Coordinates of C-alpha atoms in Angstrom, one line a residue:
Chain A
X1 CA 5.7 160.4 20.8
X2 CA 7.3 158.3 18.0
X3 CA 10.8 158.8 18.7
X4 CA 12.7 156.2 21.6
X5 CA 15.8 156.3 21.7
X6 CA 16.0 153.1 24.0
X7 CA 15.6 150.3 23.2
X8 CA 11.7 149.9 23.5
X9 CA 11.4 145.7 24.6
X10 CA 13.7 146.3 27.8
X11 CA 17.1 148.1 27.1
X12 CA 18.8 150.7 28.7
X13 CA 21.1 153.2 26.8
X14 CA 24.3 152.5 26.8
X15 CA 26.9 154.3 28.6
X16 CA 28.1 155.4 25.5
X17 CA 25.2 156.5 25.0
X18 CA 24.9 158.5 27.9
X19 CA 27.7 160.3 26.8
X20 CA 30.1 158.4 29.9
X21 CA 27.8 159.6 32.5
X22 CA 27.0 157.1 35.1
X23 CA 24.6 157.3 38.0
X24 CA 25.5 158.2 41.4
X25 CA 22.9 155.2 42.4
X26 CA 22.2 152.5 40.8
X27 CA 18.5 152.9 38.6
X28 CA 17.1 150.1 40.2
X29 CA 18.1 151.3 43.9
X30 CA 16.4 154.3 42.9
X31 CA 13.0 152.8 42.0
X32 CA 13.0 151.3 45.7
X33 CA 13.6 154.4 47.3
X34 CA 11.2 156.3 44.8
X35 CA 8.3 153.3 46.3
X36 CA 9.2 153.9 49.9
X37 CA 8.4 157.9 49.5
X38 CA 5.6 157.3 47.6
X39 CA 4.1 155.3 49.8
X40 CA 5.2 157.6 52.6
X41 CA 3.7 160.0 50.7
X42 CA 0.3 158.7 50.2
X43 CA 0.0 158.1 53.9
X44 CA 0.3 161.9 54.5
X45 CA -1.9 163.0 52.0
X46 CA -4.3 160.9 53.0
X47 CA -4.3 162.0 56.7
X48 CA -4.1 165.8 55.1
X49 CA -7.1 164.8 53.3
X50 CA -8.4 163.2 56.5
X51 CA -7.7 166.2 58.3
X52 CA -9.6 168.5 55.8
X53 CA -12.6 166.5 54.8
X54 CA -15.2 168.3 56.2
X55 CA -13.9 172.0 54.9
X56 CA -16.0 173.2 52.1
X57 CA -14.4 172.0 48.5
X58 CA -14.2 175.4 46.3
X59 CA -14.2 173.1 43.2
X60 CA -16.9 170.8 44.4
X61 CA -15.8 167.5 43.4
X62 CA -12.4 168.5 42.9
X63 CA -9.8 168.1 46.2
X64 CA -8.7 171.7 46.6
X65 CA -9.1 171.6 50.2
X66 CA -6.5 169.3 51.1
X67 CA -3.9 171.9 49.9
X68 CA -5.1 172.8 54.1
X69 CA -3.4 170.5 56.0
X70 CA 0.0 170.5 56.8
X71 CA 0.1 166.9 56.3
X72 CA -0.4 167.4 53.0
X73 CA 2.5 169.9 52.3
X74 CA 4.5 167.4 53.8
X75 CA 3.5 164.9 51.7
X76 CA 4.0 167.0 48.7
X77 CA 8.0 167.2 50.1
X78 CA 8.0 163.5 49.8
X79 CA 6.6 163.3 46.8
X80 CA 8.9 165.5 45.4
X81 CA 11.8 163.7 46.5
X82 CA 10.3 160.9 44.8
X83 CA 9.6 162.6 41.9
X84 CA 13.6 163.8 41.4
X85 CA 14.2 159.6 41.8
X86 CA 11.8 158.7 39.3
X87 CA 13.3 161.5 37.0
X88 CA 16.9 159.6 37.4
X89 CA 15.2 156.4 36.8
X90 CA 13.4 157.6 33.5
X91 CA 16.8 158.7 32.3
X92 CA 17.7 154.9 32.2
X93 CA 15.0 152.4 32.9
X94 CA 12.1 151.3 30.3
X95 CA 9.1 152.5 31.6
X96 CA 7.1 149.9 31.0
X97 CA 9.7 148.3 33.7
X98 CA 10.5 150.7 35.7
X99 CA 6.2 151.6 36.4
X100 CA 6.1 147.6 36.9
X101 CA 8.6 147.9 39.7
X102 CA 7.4 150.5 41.3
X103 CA 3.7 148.7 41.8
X104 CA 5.5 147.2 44.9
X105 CA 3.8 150.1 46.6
X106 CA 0.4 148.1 46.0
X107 CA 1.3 146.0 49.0
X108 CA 3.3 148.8 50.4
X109 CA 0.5 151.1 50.7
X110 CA -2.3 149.0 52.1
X111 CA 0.1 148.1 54.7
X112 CA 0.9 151.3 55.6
X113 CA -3.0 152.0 55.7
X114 CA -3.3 149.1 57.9
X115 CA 0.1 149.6 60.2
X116 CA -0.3 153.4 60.3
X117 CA -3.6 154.6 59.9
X118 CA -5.6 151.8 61.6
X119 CA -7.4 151.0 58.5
X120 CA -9.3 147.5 58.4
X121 CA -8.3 145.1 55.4
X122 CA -10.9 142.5 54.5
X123 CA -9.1 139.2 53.4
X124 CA -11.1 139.6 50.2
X125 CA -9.6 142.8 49.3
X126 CA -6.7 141.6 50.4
X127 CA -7.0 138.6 47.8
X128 CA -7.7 141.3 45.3
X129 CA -4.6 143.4 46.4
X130 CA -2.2 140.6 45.3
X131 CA -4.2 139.2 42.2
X132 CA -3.8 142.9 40.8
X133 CA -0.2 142.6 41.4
X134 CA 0.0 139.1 40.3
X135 CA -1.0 140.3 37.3
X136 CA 1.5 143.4 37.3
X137 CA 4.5 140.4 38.1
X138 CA 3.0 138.8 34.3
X139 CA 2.7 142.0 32.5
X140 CA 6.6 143.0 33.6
X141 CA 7.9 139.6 32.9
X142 CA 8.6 139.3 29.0
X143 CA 10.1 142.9 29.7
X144 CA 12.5 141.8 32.4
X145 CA 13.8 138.6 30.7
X146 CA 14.5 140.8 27.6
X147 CA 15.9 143.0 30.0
X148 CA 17.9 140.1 31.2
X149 CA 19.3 139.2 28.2
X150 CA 20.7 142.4 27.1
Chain B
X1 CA -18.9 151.4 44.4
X2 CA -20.7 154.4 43.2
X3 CA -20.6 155.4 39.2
X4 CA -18.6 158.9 39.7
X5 CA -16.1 157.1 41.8
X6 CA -15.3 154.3 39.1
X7 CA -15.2 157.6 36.6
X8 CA -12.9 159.8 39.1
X9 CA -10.3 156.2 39.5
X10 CA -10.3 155.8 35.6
X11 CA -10.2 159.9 35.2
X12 CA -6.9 159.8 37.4
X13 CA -5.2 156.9 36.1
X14 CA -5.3 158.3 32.4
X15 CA -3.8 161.3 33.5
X16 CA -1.5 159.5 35.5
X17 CA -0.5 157.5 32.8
X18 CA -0.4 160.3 30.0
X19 CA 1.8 162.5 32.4
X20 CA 4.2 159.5 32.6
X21 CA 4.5 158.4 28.7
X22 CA 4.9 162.3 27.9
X23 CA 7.6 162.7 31.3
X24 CA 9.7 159.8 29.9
X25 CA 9.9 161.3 26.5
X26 CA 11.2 164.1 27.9
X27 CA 13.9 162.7 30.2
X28 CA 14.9 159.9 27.3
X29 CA 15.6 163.4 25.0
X30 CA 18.1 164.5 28.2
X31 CA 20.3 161.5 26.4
X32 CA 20.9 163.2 23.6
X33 CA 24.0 165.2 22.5
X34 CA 23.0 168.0 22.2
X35 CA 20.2 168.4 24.3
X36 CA 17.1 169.9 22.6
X37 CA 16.0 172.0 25.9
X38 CA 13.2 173.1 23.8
X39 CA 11.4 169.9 23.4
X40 CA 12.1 168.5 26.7
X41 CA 10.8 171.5 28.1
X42 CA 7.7 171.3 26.4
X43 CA 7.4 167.9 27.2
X44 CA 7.8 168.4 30.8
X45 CA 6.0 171.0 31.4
X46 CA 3.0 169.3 30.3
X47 CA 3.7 165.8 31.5
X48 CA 3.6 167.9 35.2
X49 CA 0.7 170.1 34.2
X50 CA -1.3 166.6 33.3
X51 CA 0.4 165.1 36.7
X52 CA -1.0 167.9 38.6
X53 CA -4.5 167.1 37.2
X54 CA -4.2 163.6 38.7
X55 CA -3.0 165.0 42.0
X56 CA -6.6 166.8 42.6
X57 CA -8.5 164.0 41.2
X58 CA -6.7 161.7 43.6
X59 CA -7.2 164.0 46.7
X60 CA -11.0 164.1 45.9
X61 CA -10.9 160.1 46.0
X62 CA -9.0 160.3 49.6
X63 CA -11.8 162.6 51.1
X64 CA -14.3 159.6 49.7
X65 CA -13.0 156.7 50.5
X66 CA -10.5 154.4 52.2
X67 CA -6.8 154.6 50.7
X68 CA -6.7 151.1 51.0
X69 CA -9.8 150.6 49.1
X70 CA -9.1 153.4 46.5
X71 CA -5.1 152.4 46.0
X72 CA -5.4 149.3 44.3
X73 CA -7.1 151.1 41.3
X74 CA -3.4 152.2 41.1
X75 CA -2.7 149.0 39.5
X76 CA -4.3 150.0 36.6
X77 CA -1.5 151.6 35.4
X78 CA 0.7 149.3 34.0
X79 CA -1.9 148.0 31.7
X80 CA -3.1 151.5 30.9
X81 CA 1.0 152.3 30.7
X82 CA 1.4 149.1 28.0
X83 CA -1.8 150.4 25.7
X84 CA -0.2 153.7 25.9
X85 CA 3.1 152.2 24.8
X86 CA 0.8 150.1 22.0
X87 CA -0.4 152.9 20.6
X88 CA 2.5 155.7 21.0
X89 CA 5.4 154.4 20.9
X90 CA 4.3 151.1 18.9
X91 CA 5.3 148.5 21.5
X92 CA 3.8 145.0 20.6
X93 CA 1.4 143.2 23.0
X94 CA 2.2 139.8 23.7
X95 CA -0.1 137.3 25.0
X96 CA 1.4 137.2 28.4
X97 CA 0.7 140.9 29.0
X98 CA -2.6 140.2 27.8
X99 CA -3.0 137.7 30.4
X100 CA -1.7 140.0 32.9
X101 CA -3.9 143.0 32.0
X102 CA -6.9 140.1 33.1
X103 CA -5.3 139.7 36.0
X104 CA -5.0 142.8 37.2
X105 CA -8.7 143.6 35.9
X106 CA -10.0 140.9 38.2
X107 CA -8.2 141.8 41.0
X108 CA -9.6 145.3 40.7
X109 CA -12.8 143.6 40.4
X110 CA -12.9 141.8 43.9
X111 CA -11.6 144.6 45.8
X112 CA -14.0 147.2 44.2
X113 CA -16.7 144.8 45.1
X114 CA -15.4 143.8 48.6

């Protein structure tokens, strides 16, 4: 794990680097869209999960049983269009950055839970919701202004 | 919130996180000329096998507990992700992050405890 060849306090490689090759969508674009199917995707495994808790776990604490829901197939198919996103991303994006970003599913996701699966929110946890991410905004920003001034 | 639960959260983000450091080595080797197949493979393949191990963790959680109440653990990544990049790939820690990383613990703290 010692080797980086970007440049580790916020740079991308170049496109020279690259070789020439340019993204069909821009890397950032692709970390929102990789948010929105996570988060899509976390709201079908957990109504798989849901949908399976009372079938007997094989693996006792382990969460084998999900694998019976539909729900939760789907949500792999999201998942995994999210994953080929985040691959792109990697390619490109620090990912001390690019993991910061992507935290925007911390509000995303409670919402969701709240819109979508009738879920209640205490204020408190709500106050802890956006401390946590708060603190995500001050871990990301000496990254992003280096990022800036590249 | 229960002792095994805390364990299972922290469980899942360090595989989360070690699945991630080892899937961005991989992918930052795709950038070279040639490409060395070999070791991105290898790194892949277990960046998804340790991904995987997070996916079952995290299913168990669902079955337990709120998503809403389980998700913000989530937000332990980044600061997991920056002490993985401290002590892999040899990134320095500025205070700022510091501060940040207390952030995010306290905020973990409230909602565990709300």
């Amino acid at each position: 794990m010692s080797t980086n060849h970007n440049n580790i306090e916020g740079g991308e490689p170049s496109p020279a680097a690259l070789g020439g090759r340019r993204p069909r969508l821009h890397p950032y674009l692709q970390i929102i869209m990789a948010a929105f199917c996570v988060t899509a995707a976390e709201l079908l495994f957990k109504r798989g999960a849901m949908a399976t808790a009372h079938d007997p776990a094989p693996l006792g604490i382990i969460g084998l049983s999900v694998l019976g829901s539909m729900w939760t197939w789907c949500g792999i198919a999201v998942y995994i269009a999210s994953f080929l996103f985040w691959l792109n991303v990697l390619r490109r994006v620090p990912l001390h950055i690019a993991f910061s970003i992507m935290s925007v599913t911390q509000v995303l996701v409670p919402l969701g839970a709240w819109w979508f699966g009738n879920e209640h929110i205490s204020p408190c946890r709500w106050v802890g919701v956006f401390i946590v991410l708060a603190g995500i905004f001050v871990v990301a920003g000496p990254a992003m202004k280096a990022e800036e001034q590249l | 919130m229960t002792p095994d639960i805390l364990l299972l959260c922290l469980a899942s983000q360090l595989c989360l996180v070690t699945g991630q450091l080892l899937l961005k080595h991989a992918m930052t080797q795709t950038n070279l000329t040639p490409i060395p197949w070999w070791q991105v493979g290898k790194l892949f393949s277990l960046g998804i096998v340790i991904l995987s191990g997070w996916f079952f963790l995290w299913g168990g959680l669902l079955q337990r507990k709120d998503l809403s109440y389980i998700y913000p653990f989530e937000g332990m990544g980044p600061a997991l992700m920056l002490l993985g990049a401290w002590l892999f790939l040899k990134e320095k820690l500025t205070l700022q992050s510091c501060i940040g990383i207390g952030l995010i613990s306290v905020g973990i703290a409230i909602v565990a405890t709300s």
